[in-house]
Short mmCIF file of C-alpha atoms in Angstrom, two decimals:
data_model
loop_
_atom_site.label_atom_id
_atom_site.label_comp_id
_atom_site.label_asym_id
_atom_site.label_seq_id
_atom_site.Cartn_x
_atom_site.Cartn_y
_atom_site.Cartn_z
CA MET D 1 81.14 128.35 72.07
CA ALA D 2 82.82 124.44 72.44
CA LYS D 3 81.13 122.48 75.33
CA TYR D 4 84.77 120.62 75.97
CA GLN D 5 88.41 122.12 76.56
CA THR D 6 91.46 120.12 76.97
CA LEU D 7 94.13 120.50 79.29
CA LEU D 8 97.54 119.87 78.50
CA TYR D 9 100.27 120.51 81.55
CA TYR D 10 103.29 118.99 83.28
CA CYS D 11 104.89 119.45 86.93
CA TYR D 12 108.07 118.82 88.26
CA ALA D 13 107.75 118.61 92.01
CA THR D 14 108.08 115.81 94.36
CA ILE D 15 105.48 113.40 94.70
CA ALA D 16 105.84 111.19 98.34
CA ASN D 17 104.06 107.77 97.59
CA ALA D 18 103.45 108.48 94.04
CA GLU D 19 102.05 105.32 93.14
CA GLN D 20 99.22 105.95 95.62
CA PHE D 21 99.13 109.05 94.52
CA ALA D 22 98.39 107.96 91.04
CA ALA D 23 95.57 105.35 91.99
CA ASP D 24 93.89 107.91 93.90
CA HIS D 25 94.59 110.81 91.01
CA LEU D 26 92.61 108.57 88.84
CA LYS D 27 89.32 108.22 91.12
CA PHE D 28 88.95 112.36 91.20
CA CYS D 29 89.75 112.71 87.75
CA LYS D 30 86.77 109.70 87.10
CA SER D 31 84.42 111.95 89.47
CA LEU D 32 84.56 114.87 87.25
CA ASN D 33 83.82 112.48 84.02
CA LEU D 34 87.26 113.27 82.45
CA VAL D 35 89.24 111.46 79.99
CA GLY D 36 92.29 111.41 79.11
CA ARG D 37 96.29 110.42 80.45
CA ILE D 38 98.36 111.67 83.29
CA ILE D 39 102.13 110.08 84.81
CA VAL D 40 102.78 110.53 87.78
CA ALA D 41 106.18 109.79 89.00
CA ASP D 42 108.47 110.62 91.78
CA GLU D 43 109.10 113.61 90.18
CA GLY D 44 106.20 114.83 89.29
CA LEU D 45 102.82 114.97 86.94
CA ASN D 46 102.67 114.92 83.30
CA GLY D 47 99.26 114.94 81.84
CA THR D 48 96.55 115.74 79.24
CA VAL D 49 93.34 115.48 80.39
CA SER D 50 89.85 116.62 78.67
CA GLY D 51 86.32 117.72 79.51
CA THR D 52 83.26 119.89 80.11
CA ALA D 53 85.03 123.47 81.13
CA GLU D 54 83.19 123.50 84.47
CA ALA D 55 85.24 119.59 85.45
CA CYS D 56 88.56 121.13 83.57
CA LYS D 57 88.04 124.44 85.52
CA ALA D 58 87.74 122.19 89.14
CA TYR D 59 90.63 119.83 87.83
CA MET D 60 92.82 122.87 88.07
CA ASP D 61 91.10 124.45 90.43
CA ALA D 62 92.62 121.02 92.44
CA ILE D 63 96.24 120.85 91.32
CA TYR D 64 96.87 124.64 92.51
CA ALA D 65 95.18 123.82 95.76
CA ASP D 66 97.99 121.52 96.17
CA GLY D 67 101.04 123.53 96.78
CA ARG D 68 102.93 120.89 95.40
CA PHE D 69 102.20 121.85 92.31
CA ASN D 70 101.81 125.47 92.04
CA SER D 71 104.10 125.92 89.04
CA THR D 72 101.79 124.04 86.83
CA GLU D 73 100.53 125.84 83.81
CA PHE D 74 97.86 124.65 81.31
CA LYS D 75 97.82 125.27 77.54
CA ILE D 76 93.88 125.15 77.31
CA ASP D 77 92.06 124.47 73.95
CA ASP D 78 88.52 124.62 72.93
CA VAL D 79 87.29 121.02 71.58
CA ASP D 80 83.91 120.07 69.84
CA GLU D 81 84.23 116.74 72.03
CA PRO D 82 87.00 115.59 74.25
CA SER D 83 90.04 114.36 72.77
CA PHE D 84 90.44 111.08 74.28
CA ILE D 85 87.80 108.07 75.14
CA LYS D 86 89.33 106.79 78.55
CA MET D 87 90.81 107.94 81.76
CA HIS D 88 94.20 106.49 82.57
CA CYS D 89 96.54 107.40 85.67
CA ARG D 90 99.54 105.55 85.54
CA TYR D 91 102.87 105.67 87.87
CA LYS D 92 106.09 105.48 85.88
CA SER D 93 109.37 105.81 87.00
CA GLU D 94 109.71 109.36 85.10
CA ILE D 95 107.49 111.83 83.56
CA VAL D 96 108.68 111.79 80.42
CA HIS D 97 111.06 108.99 79.24
CA SER D 98 114.68 109.97 79.02
CA GLY D 99 116.75 107.32 81.39
CA LEU D 100 117.99 110.29 83.11
CA ARG D 101 117.26 109.76 86.51
CA ASP D 102 120.58 110.69 88.22
CA PRO D 103 119.46 113.90 90.53
CA ASN D 104 123.23 114.82 90.96
CA ILE D 105 123.18 115.15 87.24
CA ILE D 106 119.97 116.09 85.85
CA ASP D 107 117.14 117.72 88.02
CA PRO D 108 114.91 120.03 86.41
CA LYS D 109 113.79 121.78 89.90
CA LYS D 110 117.29 122.65 90.38
CA ARG D 111 118.46 123.40 86.83
CA THR D 112 117.38 123.84 83.55
CA GLY D 113 117.97 126.38 80.46
CA ILE D 114 116.99 130.09 80.41
CA HIS D 115 113.07 129.87 79.78
CA LEU D 116 111.85 132.52 77.01
CA GLU D 117 108.50 133.31 76.80
CA PRO D 118 106.61 132.89 73.23
CA LYS D 119 107.68 136.59 71.99
CA GLU D 120 111.21 136.06 73.36
CA PHE D 121 111.65 133.46 71.82
CA MET D 122 110.59 134.96 68.13
CA GLU D 123 112.84 137.50 68.69
CA MET D 124 115.80 135.53 69.30
CA LYS D 125 114.96 132.68 67.29
CA ASP D 126 116.72 134.35 63.88
CA ARG D 127 119.82 136.11 65.55
CA GLU D 128 123.14 134.85 64.01
CA ASP D 129 124.85 133.28 67.47
CA VAL D 130 121.45 131.58 67.44
CA VAL D 131 120.39 127.59 67.13
CA ILE D 132 116.94 126.54 67.41
CA LEU D 133 117.32 122.82 68.77
CA ASP D 134 114.01 120.69 68.40
CA VAL D 135 114.60 117.62 70.75
CA ARG D 136 111.35 116.19 69.56
CA SER D 137 111.36 112.20 67.66
CA ASN D 138 111.06 111.92 64.12
CA TYR D 139 107.46 111.49 63.81
CA GLU D 140 106.79 114.73 65.55
CA HIS D 141 109.31 117.33 63.71
CA SER D 142 108.70 115.44 60.09
CA LEU D 143 104.92 116.90 60.92
CA GLY D 144 106.33 120.04 61.82
CA LYS D 145 109.29 122.25 62.84
CA PHE D 146 110.31 125.89 63.23
CA LYS D 147 112.00 127.16 60.20
CA ASN D 148 115.93 126.15 59.92
CA ALA D 149 115.81 124.30 63.24
CA ILE D 150 117.97 121.49 63.75
CA THR D 151 116.23 118.06 64.24
CA LEU D 152 117.42 114.67 65.28
CA ASP D 153 116.72 111.44 64.19
CA ILE D 154 115.57 110.09 67.43
CA GLU D 155 112.73 107.40 67.81
CA ASN D 156 111.91 108.52 71.59
CA PHE D 157 112.79 110.99 73.90
CA ARG D 158 115.20 108.51 75.63
CA ASP D 159 117.12 108.55 72.55
CA PHE D 160 118.11 112.16 73.31
CA PRO D 161 121.47 111.82 75.37
CA ALA D 162 123.11 109.44 72.82
CA MET D 163 122.95 112.69 70.41
CA ILE D 164 124.74 115.20 72.32
CA ASN D 165 128.44 114.79 70.69
CA GLN D 166 126.68 115.60 67.38
CA LEU D 167 125.88 118.51 68.72
CA ALA D 168 129.18 119.65 70.13
CA GLN D 169 130.04 121.42 67.16
CA TYR D 170 127.10 124.35 68.08
CA LYS D 171 128.69 124.65 71.50
CA ASP D 172 129.88 128.04 70.29
CA LYS D 173 125.89 128.96 69.97
CA LYS D 174 123.70 130.28 71.78
CA ILE D 175 121.38 126.64 71.93
CA LEU D 176 117.56 127.49 72.06
CA THR D 177 115.61 124.10 72.64
CA TYR D 178 111.90 124.04 72.00
CA CYS D 179 109.16 120.79 72.45
CA THR D 180 105.19 120.51 72.54
CA GLY D 181 104.13 122.06 75.90
CA GLY D 182 108.22 122.30 77.53
CA ILE D 183 107.99 118.86 79.23
CA LYS D 184 110.97 117.38 77.17
CA CYS D 185 112.94 120.72 76.95
CA GLU D 186 113.23 120.71 80.97
CA LYS D 187 115.57 117.78 80.98
CA ALA D 188 116.95 118.57 77.45
CA SER D 189 118.20 121.51 78.61
CA ALA D 190 119.45 120.22 81.71
CA LEU D 191 121.83 117.73 79.65
CA LEU D 192 122.72 119.91 77.66
CA LEU D 193 123.94 121.98 80.44
CA HIS D 194 125.76 119.63 81.89
CA GLU D 195 127.80 118.56 79.31
CA GLY D 196 129.23 122.11 79.02
CA PHE D 197 127.48 123.84 76.52
CA PRO D 198 126.97 127.47 77.99
CA GLU D 199 124.25 129.37 76.81
CA VAL D 200 121.12 126.96 76.78
CA TYR D 201 117.59 128.24 76.71
CA GLN D 202 113.84 126.89 76.62
CA LEU D 203 110.75 128.16 74.82
CA HIS D 204 108.42 128.00 77.98
CA GLY D 205 105.53 125.94 77.37
CA GLY D 206 106.36 124.72 74.07
CA ILE D 207 104.82 125.04 70.23
CA ILE D 208 101.21 125.16 72.29
CA LYS D 209 102.06 128.32 73.91
CA TYR D 210 104.03 129.95 71.27
CA GLY D 211 100.73 129.44 68.69
CA LYS D 212 99.14 131.13 71.48
CA GLU D 213 101.07 133.78 71.99
CA ALA D 214 102.54 134.09 69.26
CA GLY D 215 100.61 133.41 66.40
CA GLY D 216 103.00 130.47 65.75
CA LYS D 217 105.09 132.88 62.86
CA ASP D 218 107.83 130.34 61.39
CA PHE D 219 106.36 127.16 62.64
CA GLU D 220 106.05 125.22 59.38
CA GLY D 221 103.88 122.80 59.41
CA GLN D 222 101.31 121.46 61.95
CA CYS D 223 102.26 120.10 65.65
CA TYR D 224 101.23 116.22 66.42
CA VAL D 225 99.78 116.46 69.50
CA PHE D 226 99.05 112.90 71.82
CA ASP D 227 95.45 112.80 71.63
CA ASN D 228 92.77 111.90 69.11
CA ARG D 229 93.08 115.12 67.39
CA VAL D 230 96.85 113.79 66.23
CA ALA D 231 97.90 117.49 65.29
CA VAL D 232 96.78 120.93 65.42
CA GLU D 233 97.63 124.03 63.93
CA VAL D 234 100.21 126.49 65.25
CA ASN D 235 100.74 129.15 62.76
CA SER D 236 98.23 131.74 62.12
CA VAL D 237 100.63 134.07 60.47
CA ASN D 238 102.96 132.42 57.57
CA PRO D 239 101.47 128.97 57.62
CA VAL D 240 103.10 126.30 55.40
CA ILE D 241 102.68 122.38 55.07
CA ILE D 242 106.09 120.57 55.02
CA SER D 243 105.22 116.82 55.63
CA LYS D 244 104.97 114.28 52.38
CA CYS D 245 102.95 111.30 52.59
CA TYR D 246 104.84 108.10 52.84
CA ASN D 247 103.62 106.09 50.47
CA CYS D 248 103.47 108.61 47.58
CA GLY D 249 105.40 111.54 48.57
CA LYS D 250 102.98 114.11 47.95
CA THR D 251 102.30 116.99 50.31
CA THR D 252 100.21 115.86 53.22
CA ALA D 253 99.56 117.46 56.43
CA LYS D 254 97.53 114.30 57.69
CA MET D 255 99.19 112.07 60.67
CA ILE D 256 98.03 108.58 60.87
CA ASN D 257 99.16 105.04 62.81
CA CYS D 258 99.58 102.43 61.11
CA ALA D 259 95.99 100.39 60.90
CA ASN D 260 98.64 96.96 61.89
CA PRO D 261 98.71 97.45 65.47
CA GLU D 262 102.33 95.22 65.83
CA CYS D 263 103.41 97.82 63.69
CA ASN D 264 101.23 101.04 64.91
CA GLU D 265 104.25 103.12 62.83
CA HIS D 266 103.46 107.44 63.31
CA PHE D 267 103.61 108.01 59.81
CA THR D 268 102.09 110.73 57.11
CA GLN D 269 99.25 109.79 54.50
CA CYS D 270 97.29 111.25 52.29
CA ASP D 271 93.70 110.82 51.84
CA ASP D 272 94.01 109.03 48.46
CA CYS D 273 97.08 106.69 49.76
CA GLY D 274 95.06 106.18 53.32
CA ASP D 275 91.88 104.31 50.60
CA VAL D 276 94.46 102.36 48.75
CA MET D 277 96.44 100.96 51.87
CA ASP D 278 93.61 101.07 54.44
CA GLY D 279 95.09 103.16 56.66
CA CYS D 280 98.88 100.69 56.59
CA CYS D 281 102.14 101.93 55.95
CA SER D 282 102.95 98.66 53.87
CA ASP D 283 101.33 95.95 51.67
CA ALA D 284 102.42 93.39 54.03
CA CYS D 285 101.00 95.48 57.07
CA LYS D 286 97.82 95.52 54.83
CA GLU D 287 97.69 92.05 54.75
CA HIS D 288 98.06 91.25 58.53
CA PRO D 289 95.20 89.21 60.02
CA ARG D 290 94.98 91.66 63.18
CA LYS D 291 94.88 95.06 60.81
CA ARG D 292 92.34 97.47 62.59
CA PRO D 293 89.44 98.98 60.41
CA TYR D 294 90.31 102.31 59.05
CA ASP D 295 87.98 104.95 59.58
CA GLY D 296 89.98 107.74 57.66
CA THR D 297 91.14 109.49 61.26
CA GLY D 298 94.37 106.65 61.72
CA TYR D 299 93.83 107.50 66.01
CA TYR D 300 93.14 103.69 67.76
CA VAL D 301 92.23 102.83 70.92
CA LYS D 302 94.38 100.62 73.17
CA VAL D 303 94.15 96.93 71.39
CA PRO D 304 95.31 93.92 73.90
CA GLN D 305 98.62 92.54 73.26
CA GLN D 306 100.68 89.35 73.76
CA VAL D 307 103.09 90.17 75.81
CA ASN D 308 106.74 88.77 75.23
CA LEU D 309 108.41 88.44 78.65
CA ASN D 310 111.76 88.34 77.02
CA LYS D 311 111.35 91.87 75.53
CA LYS D 312 110.75 93.29 78.54
CA ALA D 313 111.74 96.66 76.68
CA LYS D 314 109.12 96.58 74.50
CA VAL D 315 106.08 96.46 77.43
CA GLU D 316 106.23 100.31 77.77
CA PHE D 317 105.59 100.72 74.27
CA LEU D 318 102.72 98.47 74.22
CA GLU D 319 101.27 100.11 77.14
CA GLU D 320 100.06 102.74 75.54
CA LEU D 321 99.56 103.35 71.63
CA ARG D 322 100.26 106.79 72.26
CA PRO D 323 102.40 107.98 75.11
CA VAL D 324 101.37 111.10 77.22
CA SER D 325 104.12 113.94 76.12
CA CYS D 326 104.29 117.53 76.35
#
């Protein structure tokens, strides 16, 4: 039996004085010897934490004891070792960065797409009047996605609103949105409804819950996760690998970060090319003076970087090499 667990969760709930809550919550998590990353915002919580089964239970009990977070649903994975190295809990403007901050337009606490349980999603997804929409980033759906799903050419979820016009052709269809754990769909489905899409649904609990409760049927490839596991298996019914090595094109399920911290590109790379390229996406990155040692995993902890004050848009990216997302 695995000694540790990893919890994936989010909750949209109003948090007064969220900055102070984040500081206090960090102390609480450290008191339980948990590791992970949590984002706290005025609109709620978004986190992945890992620790002993006892510590994880104590954490979940504490979350539920706080009446603001009663709707939280934890996705629980048994793991052989903690999925993080350190514990971070930070205040940010949103629990998933979308740029959609006007509560008169988007407020997941008031209006989102209809939530479908995994078996409902599985039954509905192949109908002729249905379109399956992946709202995740390129590097995520390149590793794995639902069969026949529409994917968007976006680097971050904040690029999603700009894609709405490209989706207008599907307004006469039922739109089934999905993401890793459900958090992005809350805002994506709300925006689609606001833009006049009449029937919008979302996979409750995301890909992770679908794998646990529906066997992951027709999810092709692996699911990218935001911890040092990098990717997890989802489909135990009809699994296939769809991702290709960035360097040679060979089929591979291995997703890594470029060993050059100033690139840090998410990409798939087979073991052979990993050895040849030393975990880098290009020869230029391989020769970069700040290249990190490649240990075969492609996962790296935070590396201090010089911040260019004239490029504030990059500050948030450099803050975490792997942002928390569900």
